[in-house]
CSV table of C-alpha atoms in Angstrom, one decimal:
chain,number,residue,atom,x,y,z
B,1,UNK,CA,134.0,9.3,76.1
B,2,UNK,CA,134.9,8.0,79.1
B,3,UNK,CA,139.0,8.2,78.4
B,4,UNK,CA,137.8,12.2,77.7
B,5,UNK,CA,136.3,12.7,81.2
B,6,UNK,CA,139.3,10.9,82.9
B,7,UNK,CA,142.2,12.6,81.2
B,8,UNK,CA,139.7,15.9,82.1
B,9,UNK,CA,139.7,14.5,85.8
B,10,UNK,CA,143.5,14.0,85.7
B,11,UNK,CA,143.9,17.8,84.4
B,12,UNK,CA,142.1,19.1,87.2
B,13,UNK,CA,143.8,17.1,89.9
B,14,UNK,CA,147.5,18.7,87.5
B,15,UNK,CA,146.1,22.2,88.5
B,16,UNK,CA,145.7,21.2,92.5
B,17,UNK,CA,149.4,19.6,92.4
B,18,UNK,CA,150.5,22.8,90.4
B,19,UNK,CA,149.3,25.0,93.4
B,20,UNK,CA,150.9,22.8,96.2
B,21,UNK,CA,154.1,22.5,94.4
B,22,UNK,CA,154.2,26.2,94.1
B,23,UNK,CA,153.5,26.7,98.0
B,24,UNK,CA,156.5,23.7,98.4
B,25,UNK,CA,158.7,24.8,95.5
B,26,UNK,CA,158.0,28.1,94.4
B,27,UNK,CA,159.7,28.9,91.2
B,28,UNK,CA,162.0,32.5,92.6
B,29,UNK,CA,163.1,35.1,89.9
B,30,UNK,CA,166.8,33.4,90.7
B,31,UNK,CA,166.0,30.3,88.9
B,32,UNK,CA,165.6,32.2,85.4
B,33,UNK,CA,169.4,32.1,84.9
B,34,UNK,CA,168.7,28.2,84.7
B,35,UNK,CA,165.5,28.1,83.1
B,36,UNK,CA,163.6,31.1,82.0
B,37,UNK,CA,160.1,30.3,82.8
B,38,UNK,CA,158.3,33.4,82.0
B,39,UNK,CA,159.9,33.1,78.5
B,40,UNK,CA,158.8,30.3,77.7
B,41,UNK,CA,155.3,30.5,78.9
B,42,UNK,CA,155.6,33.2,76.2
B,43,UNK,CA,156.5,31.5,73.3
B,44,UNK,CA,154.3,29.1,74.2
B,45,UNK,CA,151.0,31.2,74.8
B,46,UNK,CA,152.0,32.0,70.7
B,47,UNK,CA,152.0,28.4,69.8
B,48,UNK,CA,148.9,28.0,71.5
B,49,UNK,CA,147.2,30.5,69.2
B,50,UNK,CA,149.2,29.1,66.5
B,51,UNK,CA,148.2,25.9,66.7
B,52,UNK,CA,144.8,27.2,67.2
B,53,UNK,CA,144.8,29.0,63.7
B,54,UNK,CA,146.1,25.3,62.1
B,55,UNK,CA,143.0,23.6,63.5
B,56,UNK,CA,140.1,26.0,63.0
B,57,UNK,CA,137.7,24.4,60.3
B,58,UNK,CA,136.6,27.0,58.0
B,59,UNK,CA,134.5,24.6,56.0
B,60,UNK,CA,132.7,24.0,59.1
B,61,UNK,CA,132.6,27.9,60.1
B,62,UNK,CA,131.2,28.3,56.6
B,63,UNK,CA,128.9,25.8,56.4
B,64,UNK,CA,126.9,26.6,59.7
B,65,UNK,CA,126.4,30.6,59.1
B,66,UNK,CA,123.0,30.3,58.4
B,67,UNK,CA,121.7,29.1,61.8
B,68,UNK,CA,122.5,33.1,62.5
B,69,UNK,CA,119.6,33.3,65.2
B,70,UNK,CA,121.3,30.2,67.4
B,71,UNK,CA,125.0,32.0,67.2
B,72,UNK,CA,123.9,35.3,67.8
B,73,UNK,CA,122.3,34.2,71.4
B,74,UNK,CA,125.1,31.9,72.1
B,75,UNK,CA,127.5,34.9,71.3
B,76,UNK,CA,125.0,37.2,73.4
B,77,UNK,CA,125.4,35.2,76.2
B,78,UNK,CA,129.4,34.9,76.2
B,79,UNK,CA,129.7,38.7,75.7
B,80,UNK,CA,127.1,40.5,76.4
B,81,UNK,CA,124.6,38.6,79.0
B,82,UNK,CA,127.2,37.2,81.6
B,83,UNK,CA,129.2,40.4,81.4
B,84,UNK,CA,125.8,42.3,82.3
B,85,UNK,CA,125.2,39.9,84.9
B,86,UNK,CA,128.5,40.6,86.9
B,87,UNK,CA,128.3,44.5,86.4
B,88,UNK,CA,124.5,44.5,88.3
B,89,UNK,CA,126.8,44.2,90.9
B,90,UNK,CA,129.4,46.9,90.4
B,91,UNK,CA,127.5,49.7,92.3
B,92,UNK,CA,127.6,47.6,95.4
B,93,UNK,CA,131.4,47.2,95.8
B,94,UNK,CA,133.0,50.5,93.3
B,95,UNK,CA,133.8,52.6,96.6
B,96,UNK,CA,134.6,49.8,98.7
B,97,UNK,CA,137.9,46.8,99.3
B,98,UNK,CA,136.2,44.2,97.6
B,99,UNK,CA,136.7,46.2,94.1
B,100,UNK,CA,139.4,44.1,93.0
B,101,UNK,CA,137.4,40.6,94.1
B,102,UNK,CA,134.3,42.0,91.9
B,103,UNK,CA,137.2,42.9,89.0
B,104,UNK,CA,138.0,39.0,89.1
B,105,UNK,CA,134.9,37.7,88.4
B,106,UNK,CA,134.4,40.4,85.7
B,107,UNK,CA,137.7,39.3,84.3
B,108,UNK,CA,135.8,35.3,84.5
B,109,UNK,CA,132.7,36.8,82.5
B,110,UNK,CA,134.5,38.8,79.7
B,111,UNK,CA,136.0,35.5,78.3
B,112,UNK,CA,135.0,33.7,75.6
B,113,UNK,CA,134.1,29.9,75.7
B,114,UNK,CA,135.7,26.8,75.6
B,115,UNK,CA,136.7,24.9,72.6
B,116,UNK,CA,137.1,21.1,73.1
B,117,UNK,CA,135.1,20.7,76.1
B,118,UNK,CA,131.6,22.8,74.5
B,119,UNK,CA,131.7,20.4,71.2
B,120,UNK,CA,132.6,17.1,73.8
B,121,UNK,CA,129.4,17.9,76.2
B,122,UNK,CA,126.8,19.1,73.3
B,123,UNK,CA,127.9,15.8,71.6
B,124,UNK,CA,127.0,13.7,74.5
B,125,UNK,CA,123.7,15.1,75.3
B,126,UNK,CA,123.1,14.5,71.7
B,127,UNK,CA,122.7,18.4,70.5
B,128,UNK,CA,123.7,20.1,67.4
B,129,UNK,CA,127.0,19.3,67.0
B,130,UNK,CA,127.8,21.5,63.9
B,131,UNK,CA,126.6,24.6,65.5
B,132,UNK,CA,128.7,23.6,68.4
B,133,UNK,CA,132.2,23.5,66.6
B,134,UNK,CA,130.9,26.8,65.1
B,135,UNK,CA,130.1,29.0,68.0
B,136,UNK,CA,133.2,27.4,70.0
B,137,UNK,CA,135.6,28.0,67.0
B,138,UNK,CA,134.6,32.0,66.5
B,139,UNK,CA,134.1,32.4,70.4
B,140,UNK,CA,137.7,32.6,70.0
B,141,UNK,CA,138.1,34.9,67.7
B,142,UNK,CA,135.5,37.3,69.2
B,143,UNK,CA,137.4,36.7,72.6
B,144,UNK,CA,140.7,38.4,71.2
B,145,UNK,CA,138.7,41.8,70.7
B,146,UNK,CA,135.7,41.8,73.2
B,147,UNK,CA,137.7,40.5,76.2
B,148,UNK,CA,140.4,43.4,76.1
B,149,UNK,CA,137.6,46.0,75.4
B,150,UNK,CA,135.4,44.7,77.7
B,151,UNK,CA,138.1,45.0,80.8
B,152,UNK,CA,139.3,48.0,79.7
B,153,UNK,CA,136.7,50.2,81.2
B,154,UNK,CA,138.0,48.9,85.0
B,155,UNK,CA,141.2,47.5,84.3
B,156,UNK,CA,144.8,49.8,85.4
B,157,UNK,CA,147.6,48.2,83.9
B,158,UNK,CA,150.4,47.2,85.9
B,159,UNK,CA,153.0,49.9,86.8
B,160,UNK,CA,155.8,49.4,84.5
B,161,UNK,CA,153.4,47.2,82.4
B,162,UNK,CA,152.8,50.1,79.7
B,163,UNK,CA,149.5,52.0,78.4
B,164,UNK,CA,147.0,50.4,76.8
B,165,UNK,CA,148.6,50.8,73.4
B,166,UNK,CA,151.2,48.6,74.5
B,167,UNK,CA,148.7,45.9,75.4
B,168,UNK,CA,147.1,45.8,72.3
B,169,UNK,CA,150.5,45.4,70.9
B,170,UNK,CA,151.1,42.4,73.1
B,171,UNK,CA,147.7,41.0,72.2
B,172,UNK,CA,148.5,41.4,67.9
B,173,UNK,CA,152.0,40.3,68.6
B,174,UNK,CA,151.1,37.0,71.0
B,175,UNK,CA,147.5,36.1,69.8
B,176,UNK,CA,146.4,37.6,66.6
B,177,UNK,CA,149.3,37.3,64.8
B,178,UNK,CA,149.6,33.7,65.7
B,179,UNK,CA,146.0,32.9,64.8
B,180,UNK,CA,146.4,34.3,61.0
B,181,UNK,CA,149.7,32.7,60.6
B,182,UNK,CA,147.9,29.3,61.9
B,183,UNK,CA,145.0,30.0,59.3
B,184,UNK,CA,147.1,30.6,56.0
B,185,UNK,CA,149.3,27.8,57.2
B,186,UNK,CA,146.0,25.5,57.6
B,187,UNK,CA,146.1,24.0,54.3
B,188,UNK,CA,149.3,23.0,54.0
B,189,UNK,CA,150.0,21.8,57.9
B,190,UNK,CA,145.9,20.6,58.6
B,191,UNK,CA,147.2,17.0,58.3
B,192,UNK,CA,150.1,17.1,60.5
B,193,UNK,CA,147.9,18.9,62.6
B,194,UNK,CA,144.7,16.3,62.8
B,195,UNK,CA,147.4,13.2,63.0
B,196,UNK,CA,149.5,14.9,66.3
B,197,UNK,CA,145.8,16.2,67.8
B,198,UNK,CA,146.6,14.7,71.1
B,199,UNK,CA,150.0,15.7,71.6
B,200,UNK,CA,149.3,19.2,70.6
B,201,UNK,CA,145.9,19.2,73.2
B,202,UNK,CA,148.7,17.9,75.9
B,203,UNK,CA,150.8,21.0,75.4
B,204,UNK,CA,148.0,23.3,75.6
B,205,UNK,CA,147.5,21.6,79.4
B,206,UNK,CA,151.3,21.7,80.1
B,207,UNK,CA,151.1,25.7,79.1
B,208,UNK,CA,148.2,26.2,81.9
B,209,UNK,CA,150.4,24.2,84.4
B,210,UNK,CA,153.1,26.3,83.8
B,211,UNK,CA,151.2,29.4,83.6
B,212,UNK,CA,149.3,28.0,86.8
B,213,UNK,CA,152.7,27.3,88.9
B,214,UNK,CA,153.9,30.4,88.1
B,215,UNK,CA,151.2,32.5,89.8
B,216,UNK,CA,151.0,30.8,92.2
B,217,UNK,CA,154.8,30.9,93.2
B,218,UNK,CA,155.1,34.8,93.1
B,219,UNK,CA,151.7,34.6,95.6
B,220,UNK,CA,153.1,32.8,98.1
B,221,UNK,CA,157.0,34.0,97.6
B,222,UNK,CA,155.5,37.4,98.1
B,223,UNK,CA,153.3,36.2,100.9
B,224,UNK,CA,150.0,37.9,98.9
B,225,UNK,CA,147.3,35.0,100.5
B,226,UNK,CA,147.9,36.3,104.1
B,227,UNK,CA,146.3,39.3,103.1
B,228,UNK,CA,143.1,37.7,101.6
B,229,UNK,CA,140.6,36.4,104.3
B,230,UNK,CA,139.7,32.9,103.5
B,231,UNK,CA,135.9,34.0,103.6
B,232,UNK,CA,136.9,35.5,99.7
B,233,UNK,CA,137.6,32.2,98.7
B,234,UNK,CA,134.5,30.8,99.8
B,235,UNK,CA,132.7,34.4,98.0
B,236,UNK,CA,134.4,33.9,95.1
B,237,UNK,CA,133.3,29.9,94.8
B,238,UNK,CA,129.6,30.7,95.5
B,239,UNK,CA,130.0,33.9,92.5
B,240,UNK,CA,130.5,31.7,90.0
B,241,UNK,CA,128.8,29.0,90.7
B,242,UNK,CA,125.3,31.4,90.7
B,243,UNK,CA,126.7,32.9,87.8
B,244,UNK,CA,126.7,29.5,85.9
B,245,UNK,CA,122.8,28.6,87.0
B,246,UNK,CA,122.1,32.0,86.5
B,247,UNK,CA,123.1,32.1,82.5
B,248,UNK,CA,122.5,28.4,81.9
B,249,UNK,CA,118.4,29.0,82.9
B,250,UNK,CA,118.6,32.6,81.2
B,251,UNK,CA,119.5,31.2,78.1
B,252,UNK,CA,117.7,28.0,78.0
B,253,UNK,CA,114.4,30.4,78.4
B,254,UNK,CA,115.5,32.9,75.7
B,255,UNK,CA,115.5,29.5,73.3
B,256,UNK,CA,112.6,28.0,74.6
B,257,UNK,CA,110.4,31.4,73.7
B,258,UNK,CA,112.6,31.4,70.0
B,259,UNK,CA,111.1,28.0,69.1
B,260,UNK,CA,114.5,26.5,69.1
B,261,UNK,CA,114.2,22.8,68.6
B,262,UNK,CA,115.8,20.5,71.2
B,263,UNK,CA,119.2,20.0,69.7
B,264,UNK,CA,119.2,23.8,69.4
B,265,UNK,CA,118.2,24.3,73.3
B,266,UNK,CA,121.2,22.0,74.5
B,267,UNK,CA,123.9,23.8,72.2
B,268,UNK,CA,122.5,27.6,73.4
B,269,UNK,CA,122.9,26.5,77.1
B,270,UNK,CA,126.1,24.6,77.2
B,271,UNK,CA,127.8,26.4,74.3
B,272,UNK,CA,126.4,29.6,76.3
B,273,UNK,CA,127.2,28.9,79.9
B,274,UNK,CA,130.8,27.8,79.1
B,275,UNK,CA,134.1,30.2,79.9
B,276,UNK,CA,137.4,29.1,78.9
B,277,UNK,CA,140.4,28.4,81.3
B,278,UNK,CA,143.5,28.7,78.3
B,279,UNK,CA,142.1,32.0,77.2
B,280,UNK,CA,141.7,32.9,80.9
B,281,UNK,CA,145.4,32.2,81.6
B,282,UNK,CA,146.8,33.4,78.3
B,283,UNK,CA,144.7,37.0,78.7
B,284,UNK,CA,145.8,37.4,82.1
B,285,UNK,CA,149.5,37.7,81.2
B,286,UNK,CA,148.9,40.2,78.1
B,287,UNK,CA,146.4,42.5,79.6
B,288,UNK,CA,148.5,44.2,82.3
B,289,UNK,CA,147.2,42.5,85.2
B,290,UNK,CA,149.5,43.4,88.5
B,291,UNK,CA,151.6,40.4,89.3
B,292,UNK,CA,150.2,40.4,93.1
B,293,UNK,CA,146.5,40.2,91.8
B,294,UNK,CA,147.1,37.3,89.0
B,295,UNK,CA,146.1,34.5,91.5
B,296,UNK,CA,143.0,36.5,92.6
B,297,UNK,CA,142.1,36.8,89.0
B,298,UNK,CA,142.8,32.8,88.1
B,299,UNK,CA,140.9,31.9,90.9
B,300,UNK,CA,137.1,32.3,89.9
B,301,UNK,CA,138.5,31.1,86.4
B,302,UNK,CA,140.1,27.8,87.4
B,303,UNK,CA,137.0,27.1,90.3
B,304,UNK,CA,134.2,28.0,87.0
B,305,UNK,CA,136.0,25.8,84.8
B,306,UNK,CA,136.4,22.8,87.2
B,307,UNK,CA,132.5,22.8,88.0
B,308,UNK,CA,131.7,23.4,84.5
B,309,UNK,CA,133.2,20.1,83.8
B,310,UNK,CA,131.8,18.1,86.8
B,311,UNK,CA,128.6,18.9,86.4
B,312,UNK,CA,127.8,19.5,82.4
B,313,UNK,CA,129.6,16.3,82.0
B,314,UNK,CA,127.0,15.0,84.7
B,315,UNK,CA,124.0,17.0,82.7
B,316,UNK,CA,124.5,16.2,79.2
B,317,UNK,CA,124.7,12.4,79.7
B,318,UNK,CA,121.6,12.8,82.0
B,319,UNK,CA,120.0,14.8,79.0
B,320,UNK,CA,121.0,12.0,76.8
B,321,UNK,CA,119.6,9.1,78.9
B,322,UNK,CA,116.3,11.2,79.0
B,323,UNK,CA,116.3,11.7,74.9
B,324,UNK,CA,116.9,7.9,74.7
B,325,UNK,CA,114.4,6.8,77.4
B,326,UNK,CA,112.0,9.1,75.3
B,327,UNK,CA,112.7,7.8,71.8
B,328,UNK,CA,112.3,3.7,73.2
């Protein structure tokens, strides 16, 4: 566990040297004739989903549909819950400059949850395990649909980014598509894929570098940051941090009055509170987002996703101690 939490550490401290790199070396539209970055980012958000597809366990999925009641509030609480939480505070800010800050963190609360990290932190604080692959594994899946529809109702593309048609064209053609190839394929390649595990998590990372570095350099190429008050920052930071507390203690009530059993509590809240960085960088390049807002949209997602991992990492193995100071 302890070799999980440091390569986690060492990702996170990636994403910090991604951002000064691109404030010391931005990547400029030039440098395409050398190395088309954009392209690639492309080709690999597909292989992401691809990859995806191989290693989704539909014996698992299968096998842990009948705890219905705990995926249906964990699912709640990605999709519907958190989203609702964010929109209380859409008739505050709809008619003024701070729209576009609110549309971030809306953009943070429409995702769906993490994969790796959910199953890691549930196993840890000794939760249900099973129900934890489960919920993480179709989080996904429901992602592709409900995040799209979700920002749809405040989102303007880009101009010269297309209609919404177009986007859900880009979505089947980049993440859909992908996924079902990855599925039929699973049989066949879901060796390959469990013996190469690391090496394929390590290109996921290198993809959300990339995609990371490449925001950032068109911000400050383009000079977008002297526009945005630093106070923002500091807004944005405190968001989702109260967002986090906000649906971790909403959903650990809703269990606790269900009857859930203990194992059942820890899975609801962490599977629950979780929001995924790769499908927060891989959405933000298929949904039309305006290239001078992308960093104002990966902020809230790259600041939840570092505290998530600090302090759940910090929660489940104080839950754990607790369970085994109870069972001695």
């Amino acid at each position: 566990m302890t070799k999980i939490f440091s390569k986690q550490n060492l990702f996170l401290i990636l994403l910090v040297v991604m951002v000064l790199m691109a404030r010391v070396v931005p990547f400029r539209e030039s440098y395409n004739s050398y190395f088309n970055l954009s392209a690639f980012i492309d080709w690999g958000i597909a292989a992401i989903f691809l990859l995806y597809g191989l290693k989704l366990d539909l014996k698992e999925v299968v096998k842990d549909i009948t705890n219905w009641k705990l995926h249906v509030l964990i699912q709640s609480g990605t999709f519907i819950i958190f989203p609702l939480l964010v929109l209380l505070f859409y008739p505050f800010v709809k008619d003024s400059g701070y729209v576009n800050i609110w549309l971030s963190v809306f953009f943070l609360a429409c995702l769906p949850s993490t994969v790796s990290s959910s199953v890691v932190m549930v196993s840890i604080a000794k939760g249900n395990v099973t129900s934890a692959i489960f919920n993480a594994s179709i989080s996904g899946l429901i992602g592709i649909m409900m995040t799209p529809l979700l920002m749809s109702f405040f989102l303007v593309p880009a101009e010269g980014s297309g209609d919404q048609g177009e986007i859900v064209q880009q979505l089947l053609i980049k993440v859909l598509l992908p996924i079902i190839l990855g599925i039929l394929l699973n049989p066949v390649l879901k060796k390959w894929v469990t013996r190469y595990s690391s090496v394929i998590a390590e290109f996921d990372r290198l993809i959300i570098l990339l995609i990371v570095y490449e925001s950032f350099s068109t911000a400050f190429t383009e000079n977008i940051f002297a526009s945005v008050p630093s106070f923002i920052f500091l807004i944005l930071a405190f968001s989702v941090v109260f967002l986090f507390f906000a649906i971790y203690h909403i959903l650990k009530f809703i269990s606790q009055k269900m009857g859930f059993s203990r194992e059942d509590r820890i899975t609801a809240t962490f599977c629950g509170s979780k929001k995924s960085l790769v499908h927060g960088s891989l959405f933000l390049l298929v949904l039309g987002i305006p290239d001078d807002q992308k960093v104002l949209f990966l902020l809230p997602v790259m600041i939840y996703h570092s505290f998530q991992l600090f302090y759940v990492s910090w929660l489940a193995n104080k839950i754990a101690k607790k369970a085994s100071d109870v069972e001695v």
